[in-house]
CSV table of C-alpha atoms and ligand atoms in Angstrom, one decimal:
chain,number,residue,atom,x,y,z
A,1,MET,CA,88.6,101.2,89.8
A,2,ASN,CA,91.0,101.6,86.8
A,3,SER,CA,93.0,98.4,86.7
A,4,TYR,CA,96.1,98.3,84.6
A,5,ARG,CA,95.8,97.1,81.0
A,6,ILE,CA,98.7,96.0,78.9
A,7,GLU,CA,98.4,97.7,75.4
A,8,LYS,CA,101.4,96.6,73.5
A,9,PRO,CA,101.7,93.0,72.0
A,10,PHE,CA,104.1,90.6,73.8
A,11,ALA,CA,105.0,86.8,73.6
A,12,LEU,CA,105.4,84.6,76.6
A,13,VAL,CA,107.6,81.7,76.1
A,14,ILE,CA,107.2,79.2,79.0
A,15,PHE,CA,110.3,77.0,79.4
A,16,GLY,CA,109.2,73.6,81.4
A,17,ALA,CA,105.6,74.1,80.3
A,18,SER,CA,104.7,70.6,81.1
A,19,GLY,CA,105.8,70.9,84.7
A,20,ASP,CA,103.8,71.4,88.0
A,21,LEU,CA,104.6,75.0,88.4
A,22,ALA,CA,103.4,76.1,85.0
A,23,LYS,CA,100.1,73.9,85.4
A,24,LEU,CA,99.4,75.0,89.1
A,25,LYS,CA,100.4,78.6,89.1
A,26,LEU,CA,101.1,80.0,85.7
A,27,PHE,CA,98.3,79.0,83.5
A,28,PRO,CA,95.6,79.9,86.0
A,29,ALA,CA,97.4,83.3,86.3
A,30,LEU,CA,97.0,83.8,82.6
A,31,TYR,CA,93.5,82.7,82.8
A,32,SER,CA,92.7,85.5,85.5
A,33,MET,CA,94.6,88.0,83.5
A,34,VAL,CA,92.4,87.5,80.6
A,35,GLU,CA,89.4,87.4,82.6
A,36,GLN,CA,90.2,90.9,84.1
A,37,LYS,CA,90.9,92.2,80.8
A,38,ARG,CA,94.6,92.9,81.5
A,39,LEU,CA,96.0,91.5,78.3
A,40,PRO,CA,96.3,93.3,75.0
A,41,LYS,CA,94.5,92.3,71.8
A,42,GLU,CA,97.7,90.7,70.7
A,43,TYR,CA,99.6,88.3,72.6
A,44,TYR,CA,101.2,85.0,72.1
A,45,ILE,CA,101.8,81.9,74.6
A,46,VAL,CA,104.2,79.4,73.6
A,47,GLY,CA,104.9,76.4,75.6
A,48,TYR,CA,108.5,74.8,75.3
A,49,ALA,CA,109.5,71.7,76.8
A,50,ARG,CA,111.4,68.4,75.9
A,51,THR,CA,108.4,66.2,75.5
A,52,LYS,CA,107.4,65.7,71.9
A,53,ILE,CA,103.7,66.6,71.7
A,54,GLU,CA,101.3,68.1,69.2
A,55,LYS,CA,100.0,71.5,69.9
A,56,GLU,CA,96.6,70.2,70.4
A,57,VAL,CA,97.7,67.8,73.2
A,58,PHE,CA,99.4,70.6,74.9
A,59,GLN,CA,96.4,72.9,74.5
A,60,LYS,CA,94.4,70.2,76.3
A,61,GLU,CA,96.7,70.1,79.2
A,62,PHE,CA,96.8,73.8,79.4
A,63,SER,CA,92.9,74.0,79.5
A,64,ASP,CA,92.6,71.0,81.8
A,65,SER,CA,95.0,72.6,84.3
A,66,ILE,CA,92.8,75.6,84.4
A,67,LYS,CA,89.8,73.6,84.9
A,68,ASN,CA,91.3,71.7,87.5
A,69,HIS,CA,92.1,75.1,89.3
A,70,PHE,CA,88.4,75.8,89.3
A,71,LYS,CA,87.3,72.3,90.3
A,72,LYS,CA,85.7,73.5,93.6
A,73,HIS,CA,83.9,76.4,92.0
A,74,PRO,CA,83.2,75.2,88.2
A,75,LYS,CA,80.6,77.8,87.7
A,76,ASP,CA,83.2,80.6,88.2
A,77,LEU,CA,85.1,79.3,85.1
A,78,ASN,CA,84.1,81.2,82.0
A,79,GLU,CA,84.4,78.7,79.1
A,80,LYS,CA,84.3,81.3,76.4
A,81,ILE,CA,87.4,83.0,77.8
A,82,LEU,CA,89.0,79.6,78.3
A,83,LYS,CA,88.4,78.7,74.7
A,84,ASP,CA,89.7,81.8,73.4
A,85,LEU,CA,92.8,81.9,75.7
A,86,THR,CA,93.5,78.3,74.9
A,87,SER,CA,93.4,78.9,71.1
A,88,ARG,CA,96.1,81.4,71.5
A,89,VAL,CA,98.5,78.9,73.0
A,90,SER,CA,101.0,76.8,71.0
A,91,TYR,CA,103.9,74.5,71.7
A,92,VAL,CA,107.3,74.0,70.5
A,93,SER,CA,109.4,70.9,71.6
A,94,GLY,CA,113.2,71.0,72.1
A,95,GLN,CA,116.1,70.3,74.3
A,96,TYR,CA,117.3,73.1,76.8
A,97,ASN,CA,121.0,72.4,75.7
A,98,LYS,CA,120.6,72.5,71.9
A,99,LEU,CA,121.4,75.7,70.1
A,100,GLU,CA,119.5,74.3,67.1
A,101,ASP,CA,116.3,73.9,69.0
A,102,PHE,CA,116.5,77.4,70.2
A,103,LYS,CA,116.9,78.6,66.6
A,104,ASN,CA,113.9,76.8,65.6
A,105,LEU,CA,112.0,78.4,68.4
A,106,ARG,CA,113.2,81.7,67.4
A,107,LYS,CA,112.1,81.0,63.8
A,108,TYR,CA,108.7,79.9,65.2
A,109,LEU,CA,108.2,83.1,67.1
A,110,SER,CA,109.1,85.3,64.1
A,111,LYS,CA,106.5,83.4,62.1
A,112,ILE,CA,103.8,83.8,64.5
A,113,THR,CA,104.5,87.5,65.2
A,114,SER,CA,104.9,88.2,61.5
A,115,ASN,CA,108.5,89.1,62.0
A,116,LYS,CA,107.5,92.0,64.1
A,117,GLU,CA,109.8,93.0,67.0
A,118,ILE,CA,107.7,92.7,70.2
A,119,THR,CA,108.5,92.1,73.8
A,120,THR,CA,109.5,88.5,74.7
A,121,LEU,CA,109.2,87.2,78.1
A,122,ALA,CA,111.0,84.0,78.8
A,123,TYR,CA,109.5,82.3,81.9
A,124,PHE,CA,111.7,79.6,83.6
A,125,SER,CA,109.6,77.0,84.9
A,126,VAL,CA,112.2,74.5,85.1
A,127,PRO,CA,114.6,73.1,87.8
A,128,PRO,CA,117.7,75.3,88.4
A,129,GLN,CA,119.9,72.7,86.9
A,130,VAL,CA,118.9,73.6,83.3
A,131,PHE,CA,118.7,77.5,83.8
A,132,GLN,CA,122.2,78.0,82.3
A,133,ASP,CA,121.6,76.1,79.3
A,134,ILE,CA,118.5,78.1,78.6
A,135,ILE,CA,120.3,81.3,79.3
A,136,GLU,CA,123.1,80.4,77.1
A,137,ASN,CA,121.0,79.6,74.2
A,138,LEU,CA,118.7,82.4,74.5
A,139,GLY,CA,121.7,84.7,74.6
A,140,GLU,CA,123.3,83.1,71.6
A,141,THR,CA,120.0,83.5,69.5
A,142,LYS,CA,119.3,87.1,70.5
A,143,ARG,CA,118.2,89.1,67.5
A,144,HIS,CA,120.5,92.1,68.4
A,145,GLU,CA,122.0,93.3,71.6
A,146,ASN,CA,119.1,95.6,72.5
A,147,GLU,CA,116.4,93.1,71.9
A,148,ASP,CA,113.5,93.5,74.3
A,149,LEU,CA,113.9,90.0,75.8
A,150,ARG,CA,112.9,89.6,79.4
A,151,LEU,CA,114.0,86.7,81.5
A,152,ILE,CA,111.8,85.8,84.6
A,153,LEU,CA,113.7,83.2,86.8
A,154,GLU,CA,111.9,81.6,89.6
A,155,LYS,CA,113.3,80.6,92.9
A,156,PRO,CA,115.3,78.4,93.8
A,157,PHE,CA,118.2,80.4,92.5
A,158,GLY,CA,121.1,78.0,92.8
A,159,GLU,CA,121.5,75.6,95.7
A,160,ASP,CA,123.8,77.6,97.9
A,161,THR,CA,125.8,80.9,97.8
A,162,GLU,CA,128.3,79.7,95.4
A,163,SER,CA,126.0,78.3,92.8
A,164,ALA,CA,123.9,81.4,93.1
A,165,ARG,CA,126.9,83.5,92.4
A,166,GLU,CA,127.9,81.6,89.6
A,167,LEU,CA,124.3,81.7,88.3
A,168,PHE,CA,124.4,85.6,88.5
A,169,HIS,CA,127.7,85.8,86.8
A,170,PHE,CA,126.5,83.4,84.1
A,171,VAL,CA,123.4,85.6,83.4
A,172,ALA,CA,125.4,88.7,83.3
A,173,ARG,CA,127.5,87.3,80.4
A,174,TYR,CA,124.5,87.5,78.1
A,175,PHE,CA,121.9,89.6,79.8
A,176,LYS,CA,121.8,93.1,81.5
A,177,GLU,CA,120.5,92.9,85.0
A,178,GLU,CA,117.6,95.1,84.1
A,179,ASN,CA,116.3,92.3,81.8
A,180,VAL,CA,116.4,89.8,84.5
A,181,TYR,CA,113.4,89.4,87.0
A,182,LEU,CA,114.1,87.3,89.8
A,183,LEU,CA,110.7,86.0,91.1
A,184,ASP,CA,109.8,84.9,94.6
A,185,HIS,CA,105.9,84.2,94.4
A,186,TYR,CA,105.6,85.4,98.1
A,187,LEU,CA,106.4,89.0,97.0
A,188,GLY,CA,103.3,88.8,94.5
A,189,LYS,CA,101.0,87.9,97.4
A,190,GLY,CA,98.5,90.8,98.0
A,191,ALA,CA,99.2,90.7,101.7
A,192,VAL,CA,102.9,90.8,101.5
A,193,GLN,CA,102.7,93.7,99.1
A,194,SER,CA,100.5,95.5,101.6
A,195,LEU,CA,103.0,95.1,104.2
A,196,LEU,CA,105.2,97.5,102.2
A,197,HIS,CA,102.5,100.0,101.5
A,198,LEU,CA,101.1,99.9,105.0
A,199,ARG,CA,104.6,100.5,106.5
A,200,HIS,CA,105.3,103.3,103.8
A,201,SER,CA,102.1,105.1,104.9
A,202,ASN,CA,101.9,104.8,108.6
A,203,ARG,CA,104.3,106.6,110.9
A,204,LEU,CA,102.2,105.1,113.8
A,205,ILE,CA,103.0,101.4,112.7
A,206,ASN,CA,106.5,102.1,112.1
A,207,MET,CA,107.1,103.6,115.4
A,208,MET,CA,105.7,100.5,117.0
A,209,MET,CA,108.0,98.3,114.7
A,210,LYS,CA,111.2,100.1,115.6
A,211,GLY,CA,113.7,97.8,117.1
A,212,PRO,CA,113.9,99.4,120.5
A,213,GLU,CA,110.3,98.9,120.8
A,214,VAL,CA,110.1,95.3,119.9
A,215,SER,CA,110.9,92.5,122.4
A,216,ASN,CA,110.7,89.7,119.6
A,217,ILE,CA,109.3,88.7,116.2
A,218,GLN,CA,107.8,85.5,115.1
A,219,ILE,CA,107.3,84.4,111.6
A,220,THR,CA,105.2,81.4,111.2
A,221,ALA,CA,104.4,79.6,107.9
A,222,PHE,CA,102.5,76.3,108.3
A,223,GLU,CA,101.3,74.1,105.5
A,224,LYS,CA,98.8,71.2,105.6
A,225,ILE,CA,100.2,69.7,102.4
A,226,GLY,CA,103.1,67.3,102.5
A,227,VAL,CA,105.7,66.8,99.8
A,228,THR,CA,102.8,66.1,97.3
A,229,THR,CA,104.4,65.0,93.9
A,230,ARG,CA,107.7,66.8,94.4
A,231,ALA,CA,109.5,64.3,96.4
A,232,GLY,CA,112.5,64.2,94.3
A,233,TYR,CA,113.1,68.0,94.7
A,234,PHE,CA,111.9,68.3,98.2
A,235,ASP,CA,113.9,65.7,99.6
A,236,GLN,CA,117.1,67.2,98.2
A,237,VAL,CA,116.3,70.7,99.9
A,238,GLY,CA,114.2,70.5,103.0
A,239,THR,CA,112.3,73.4,104.4
A,240,ILE,CA,115.2,75.5,105.2
A,241,LYS,CA,116.3,76.0,101.5
A,242,ASP,CA,112.7,75.7,100.2
A,243,MET,CA,110.8,78.0,102.5
A,244,VAL,CA,113.2,79.9,104.7
A,245,GLN,CA,116.1,80.8,102.3
A,246,SER,CA,113.7,83.1,100.2
A,247,HIS,CA,110.0,83.3,101.2
A,248,LEU,CA,110.4,83.9,104.9
A,249,LEU,CA,113.6,85.7,105.1
A,250,GLN,CA,111.9,88.2,102.5
A,251,ILE,CA,109.1,88.7,104.9
A,252,LEU,CA,111.5,89.2,107.6
A,253,ALA,CA,113.4,92.0,105.6
A,254,LEU,CA,110.0,93.6,104.8
A,255,ILE,CA,109.2,93.8,108.5
A,256,THR,CA,112.3,94.9,109.9
A,257,MET,CA,113.9,97.0,107.2
A,258,SER,CA,114.0,100.8,107.5
A,259,ILE,CA,111.3,102.4,105.3
A,260,PRO,CA,112.9,103.6,102.0
A,261,ILE,CA,112.1,107.0,101.2
A,262,THR,CA,110.6,106.3,97.9
A,263,GLU,CA,108.8,103.1,96.7
A,264,ASN,CA,111.4,102.6,93.9
A,265,ALA,CA,113.0,99.2,93.5
A,266,ALA,CA,116.6,100.3,94.1
A,267,SER,CA,116.0,102.0,97.3
A,268,LEU,CA,113.9,99.1,98.6
A,269,HIS,CA,116.5,96.6,97.5
A,270,ARG,CA,118.9,98.3,99.3
A,271,GLU,CA,117.1,98.4,102.7
A,272,LYS,CA,116.1,94.8,102.4
A,273,TYR,CA,119.8,93.9,101.7
A,274,SER,CA,121.0,96.0,104.6
A,275,ILE,CA,118.9,93.7,107.0
A,276,LEU,CA,119.5,90.4,105.1
A,277,SER,CA,123.2,90.9,105.0
A,278,ALA,CA,123.2,91.6,108.7
A,279,LEU,CA,121.3,88.3,109.8
A,280,LYS,CA,123.1,86.5,112.6
A,281,PHE,CA,122.6,82.8,113.5
A,282,ILE,CA,124.3,81.9,116.9
A,283,GLU,CA,125.8,78.5,116.4
A,284,SER,CA,124.1,76.4,119.1
A,285,LYS,CA,121.9,73.4,119.1
A,286,LYS,CA,119.5,75.7,121.3
A,287,ASN,CA,118.8,77.8,118.3
A,288,ILE,CA,117.4,75.5,115.8
A,289,VAL,CA,114.8,72.6,115.8
A,290,LEU,CA,114.1,70.2,113.0
A,291,GLY,CA,111.3,68.0,112.4
A,292,GLN,CA,110.1,65.3,110.1
A,293,TYR,CA,106.5,64.2,109.8
A,294,GLU,CA,106.0,60.7,110.7
A,295,SER,CA,104.7,59.5,107.2
A,296,TYR,CA,107.3,61.2,105.4
A,297,ILE,CA,109.4,58.3,104.8
A,298,GLU,CA,106.5,56.3,103.5
A,299,GLU,CA,105.7,59.0,100.9
A,300,LYS,CA,106.4,57.8,97.2
A,301,ASP,CA,110.0,58.3,96.1
A,302,ILE,CA,111.3,59.3,99.5
A,303,PRO,CA,114.2,57.2,100.7
A,304,LYS,CA,113.4,55.1,103.9
A,305,ASN,CA,116.5,56.6,105.7
A,306,SER,CA,115.7,60.1,104.6
A,307,LYS,CA,116.9,62.8,107.1
A,308,THR,CA,115.5,65.7,105.4
A,309,GLU,CA,113.6,68.3,107.5
A,310,THR,CA,109.9,68.8,106.7
A,311,PHE,CA,109.8,71.4,109.8
A,312,SER,CA,112.4,74.0,110.9
A,313,ALA,CA,112.4,76.6,113.5
A,314,MET,CA,115.3,79.0,114.3
A,315,ARG,CA,116.4,81.9,116.3
A,316,LEU,CA,118.1,84.6,114.5
A,317,PHE,CA,119.4,88.0,115.4
A,318,ILE,CA,120.0,91.3,113.2
A,319,ASP,CA,123.5,92.5,113.7
A,320,ARG,CA,122.4,96.2,113.8
A,321,GLU,CA,122.3,98.6,116.6
A,322,SER,CA,118.7,99.3,116.5
A,323,TRP,CA,117.9,95.4,116.5
A,324,TYR,CA,120.5,94.5,119.0
A,325,LYS,CA,119.2,91.6,121.2
A,326,THR,CA,115.8,91.4,119.6
A,327,PRO,CA,115.2,87.7,118.7
A,328,ILE,CA,113.6,86.7,115.5
A,329,TYR,CA,111.9,83.2,115.6
A,330,ILE,CA,110.9,81.6,112.3
A,331,ARG,CA,109.2,78.4,111.9
A,332,THR,CA,107.7,76.4,108.9
A,333,GLY,CA,106.6,73.0,108.0
A,334,LYS,CA,104.6,70.6,106.0
A,335,LYS,CA,101.7,68.4,107.0
A,336,LEU,CA,100.9,70.5,110.1
A,337,HIS,CA,97.4,71.1,111.5
A,338,GLU,CA,96.7,74.1,109.5
A,339,LYS,CA,97.8,76.3,106.4
A,340,HIS,CA,98.6,79.7,107.9
A,341,THR,CA,101.2,82.2,107.4
A,342,TYR,CA,101.5,85.2,109.9
A,343,VAL,CA,103.9,87.4,111.5
A,344,VAL,CA,103.6,88.4,115.3
A,345,VAL,CA,105.5,91.4,116.4
A,346,GLU,CA,105.6,91.6,120.3
A,347,LEU,CA,106.2,94.9,121.8
A,348,LYS,CA,108.3,95.6,124.7
A,349,LYS,CA,106.7,96.0,128.1
A,350,PHE,CA,107.2,98.7,130.9
A,351,ALA,CA,109.8,97.8,133.5
A,352,PHE,CA,106.9,98.1,136.1
A,353,GLN,CA,104.5,95.7,134.2
A,354,PRO,CA,104.2,92.5,135.9
A,355,LYS,CA,105.9,89.4,134.1
A,356,GLU,CA,102.6,87.6,133.4
A,357,GLU,CA,100.9,90.4,131.7
A,358,GLU,CA,100.5,89.9,128.0
A,359,PRO,CA,102.4,92.1,125.8
A,360,ASN,CA,101.0,94.3,123.2
A,361,ARG,CA,101.1,92.7,119.7
A,362,LEU,CA,101.0,93.7,116.0
A,363,ILE,CA,99.9,90.6,114.1
A,364,PHE,CA,100.1,90.5,110.2
A,365,GLU,CA,98.1,87.5,108.6
A,366,LEU,CA,99.2,86.9,105.3
A,367,GLN,CA,97.2,83.8,104.3
A,368,PRO,CA,94.7,82.3,104.2
A,369,GLU,CA,93.3,85.5,106.0
A,370,GLU,CA,94.8,88.8,105.0
A,371,ARG,CA,94.7,91.2,107.9
A,372,ILE,CA,96.4,93.4,110.3
A,373,ASN,CA,95.5,92.9,114.0
A,374,ILE,CA,96.6,95.3,116.7
A,375,ARG,CA,96.1,93.8,120.3
A,376,LEU,CA,96.5,96.2,123.2
A,377,VAL,CA,96.3,95.2,126.6
A,378,ASN,CA,93.7,97.0,128.7
A,379,LYS,CA,92.8,96.5,132.2
A,380,GLN,CA,89.4,95.9,133.3
A,381,GLY,CA,88.8,95.7,137.0
A,382,GLN,CA,91.7,93.7,138.6
A,383,THR,CA,92.4,91.6,135.6
A,384,SER,CA,94.4,92.6,132.4
A,385,HIS,CA,92.9,91.2,129.3
A,386,TYR,CA,93.2,91.6,125.6
A,387,GLN,CA,91.0,94.2,123.9
A,388,GLU,CA,91.4,94.0,120.1
A,389,ILE,CA,91.5,97.7,119.2
A,390,THR,CA,91.6,97.0,115.6
A,391,THR,CA,90.7,94.0,113.4
A,392,SER,CA,90.5,94.7,109.8
A,393,ASP,CA,91.1,93.3,106.4
A,394,THR,CA,93.5,96.1,105.2
A,395,LEU,CA,95.8,93.7,103.9
A,396,SER,CA,93.4,92.1,101.3
A,397,CYS,CA,93.1,93.6,97.8
A,398,THR,CA,89.6,94.2,96.7
A,399,GLY,CA,87.4,94.1,93.7
A,400,ASP,CA,89.2,94.3,90.4
A,401,ASP,CA,92.6,94.8,91.7
A,402,CYS,CA,92.9,91.2,92.8
A,403,LEU,CA,94.9,89.0,90.9
A,404,PRO,CA,97.0,85.7,91.9
A,405,GLU,CA,100.5,86.2,92.8
A,406,HIS,CA,102.0,85.0,89.3
A,407,ALA,CA,99.6,87.4,87.4
A,408,MET,CA,100.5,90.3,89.6
A,409,LEU,CA,104.1,89.6,88.9
A,410,LEU,CA,103.7,89.0,85.3
A,411,LEU,CA,102.0,92.3,85.0
A,412,ASP,CA,105.0,93.9,86.7
A,413,VAL,CA,107.5,92.4,84.3
A,414,ILE,CA,105.5,93.7,81.4
A,415,ARG,CA,105.5,97.3,83.2
A,416,LYS,CA,109.0,97.0,84.0
A,417,ARG,CA,108.3,97.4,87.5
A,418,ARG,CA,111.1,95.6,89.6
A,419,LEU,CA,109.7,96.5,93.0
A,420,HIS,CA,108.3,93.0,93.9
A,421,PHE,CA,111.4,91.3,92.4
A,422,LEU,CA,114.7,90.2,94.2
A,423,SER,CA,118.1,91.6,93.6
A,424,PHE,CA,121.3,89.4,93.0
A,425,GLU,CA,122.7,90.9,96.2
A,426,GLU,CA,119.7,90.1,98.4
A,427,ILE,CA,119.7,86.4,97.2
A,428,ILE,CA,123.5,86.1,97.9
A,429,ALA,CA,122.8,87.6,101.4
A,430,THR,CA,120.0,85.0,102.1
A,431,TRP,CA,122.0,82.1,100.9
A,432,GLU,CA,125.0,83.1,103.0
A,433,ILE,CA,122.9,82.9,106.2
A,434,THR,CA,121.2,79.7,104.9
A,435,ASP,CA,124.7,78.2,104.3
A,436,THR,CA,125.8,79.1,107.8
A,437,ILE,CA,122.7,77.2,109.4
A,438,LEU,CA,123.0,74.3,107.1
A,439,ALA,CA,126.7,73.9,107.7
A,440,PHE,CA,125.9,74.2,111.6
A,441,ILE,CA,123.4,71.5,111.2
A,442,GLU,CA,125.7,69.2,109.4
A,443,LYS,CA,128.7,69.8,111.8
A,444,SER,CA,126.6,69.2,114.9
A,445,LYS,CA,124.9,66.2,113.3
A,446,LEU,CA,121.6,67.4,114.1
A,447,LYS,CA,118.7,65.1,113.1
A,448,PRO,CA,115.1,65.8,112.8
A,449,GLU,CA,112.5,65.0,115.5
A,450,LYS,CA,109.5,63.0,114.3
A,451,TYR,CA,106.1,64.8,114.8
A,452,VAL,CA,102.5,63.4,114.3
A,453,ASP,CA,101.1,64.1,110.9
A,454,PHE,CA,98.7,67.2,111.0
A,455,SER,CA,99.9,68.2,114.6
A,456,PRO,CA,101.4,71.6,115.4
A,457,GLY,CA,104.9,70.2,114.7
A,458,PRO,CA,107.7,69.1,117.0
A,459,GLU,CA,107.3,69.9,120.9
A,460,SER,CA,110.8,71.3,121.2
A,461,GLN,CA,109.9,74.3,119.1
A,462,ASP,CA,108.9,75.8,122.5
A,463,GLN,CA,112.4,75.6,123.8
A,464,LEU,CA,113.5,78.1,121.2
A,465,THR,CA,111.3,80.8,122.4
A,466,SER,CA,111.8,80.0,126.1
A,467,ILE,CA,115.5,80.8,125.8
A,468,ASP,CA,114.3,84.5,126.0
A,469,ASP,CA,111.3,83.8,128.1
A,470,PHE,CA,108.8,84.2,125.2
A,471,LYS,CA,106.1,81.9,123.9
A,472,TRP,CA,105.1,81.4,120.4
A,473,PHE,CA,101.8,83.1,119.7
A,474,ASP,CA,99.5,80.8,118.0
A,475,ILE,CA,96.7,82.4,116.3
A,476,HIS,CA,93.5,80.1,116.2
B,501,BG6,C1,107.1,76.9,97.3
B,501,BG6,C2,107.8,75.8,97.8
B,501,BG6,O1,108.1,77.9,96.9
B,501,BG6,O2,106.1,77.5,98.2
B,501,BG6,C3,106.6,74.7,98.2
B,501,BG6,O3,108.6,75.1,97.0
B,501,BG6,C4,105.5,75.4,99.3
B,501,BG6,O4,107.3,73.7,99.0
B,501,BG6,C5,105.1,76.8,98.6
B,501,BG6,O5,104.5,74.5,99.5
B,501,BG6,C6,104.2,77.4,99.4
B,501,BG6,O6,103.6,78.5,98.7
B,501,BG6,P1,102.2,79.1,99.3
B,501,BG6,O7,102.0,80.2,98.3
B,501,BG6,O8,101.1,77.9,99.1
B,501,BG6,O9,102.3,79.5,100.7
């Protein structure tokens, strides 16, 4: 397989280089890119953060976080590659809101690149509160209007519709949209990308997934971990903002959108937007379930009276003729019995089929397994039972082409491929529906129901699907 290799030199500046996101995701992604020989001969990685530390200290943090990533399989780590990669990493300390510090950063970049003009990627691995400072200072220190400076902003984009709009207007003052990459790491997952390719190349599957054929859709994203070290952030947002607003609504859009004729970014964004802007939440307590795991309020830095939801399930609709009356159920939560992300598309039955007969199902498992599964009802004797017509690992990437999400997406930025990034409009549309749901929760004073740690979540989630006479389909 001929994997893509970058030829042109580039510099990657990571803002918030001492944070969790950089350590857990970005640094290991860079290692995998080097290991798979995707990077050019000449590239520079510069960490930028407020902490004043020496380059060597940062290099150690960088290298330790990669080692940590391999702690379960230390033999898979190639020390030589790690050493070479680490030796190319450097560090600049500075504030995010000080123009002087950005001028220093610019000088430093010019120095290490011998004043050559190369592509610069600015990765925002920082809380959204400092996005604007960085954008402004980067904008103010541009070499010239056409400098090849690409911004990579990772979710969350703002904290509601208004702040997201404000952020995008702000970015637009300094940068053209084509230089801004809005990243949701779910779109870098191999299985999520396969969803698109699979739908794009299979008429059969698309025929099954058309609104009039589908009785309901279920999207599940369960996690075993709790809030971990991100209590401060998570307690402010909860699962609806943290997981549903971007990751799960993106999956919903990829499953339900019309197939764009070309796989180009603009047409894909248009189709996703068309779904996302038509999402509807019917305001009723019946349509939403909130939960909180029992030990949540004992977690470090979580207030004892916190009402933040660590589990949410909701019933949505798409206001389009073709999806009229097809409920879409979404559920996600932390500290549950398993880590599992999957989508179940249940197909309609014939009017003459008995009520108790199972429907045909199309199942997309996104993680940890990556596979599509078509389950068709087949009758044997007097009983009807499932026969799995297809079970395959079609959704997994194979061999050389597999890279972690952030590596896939970084490569895309370097190649100027926007397909797996978000558009401003999509994000605004997902915030609008999120705000509607959150406003309803507040208005109706809904409180989360406690659930046992490592259980399948609050029992009342079943009431959501039973409104329409359906049941959650759990994959074991
Ligand atoms: C992040 C959320 O965006 O996604 C986390 O902030 C969540 O709370 C994570 O744990 C889940 O990502 P993944 O790739 O492990 O499913």
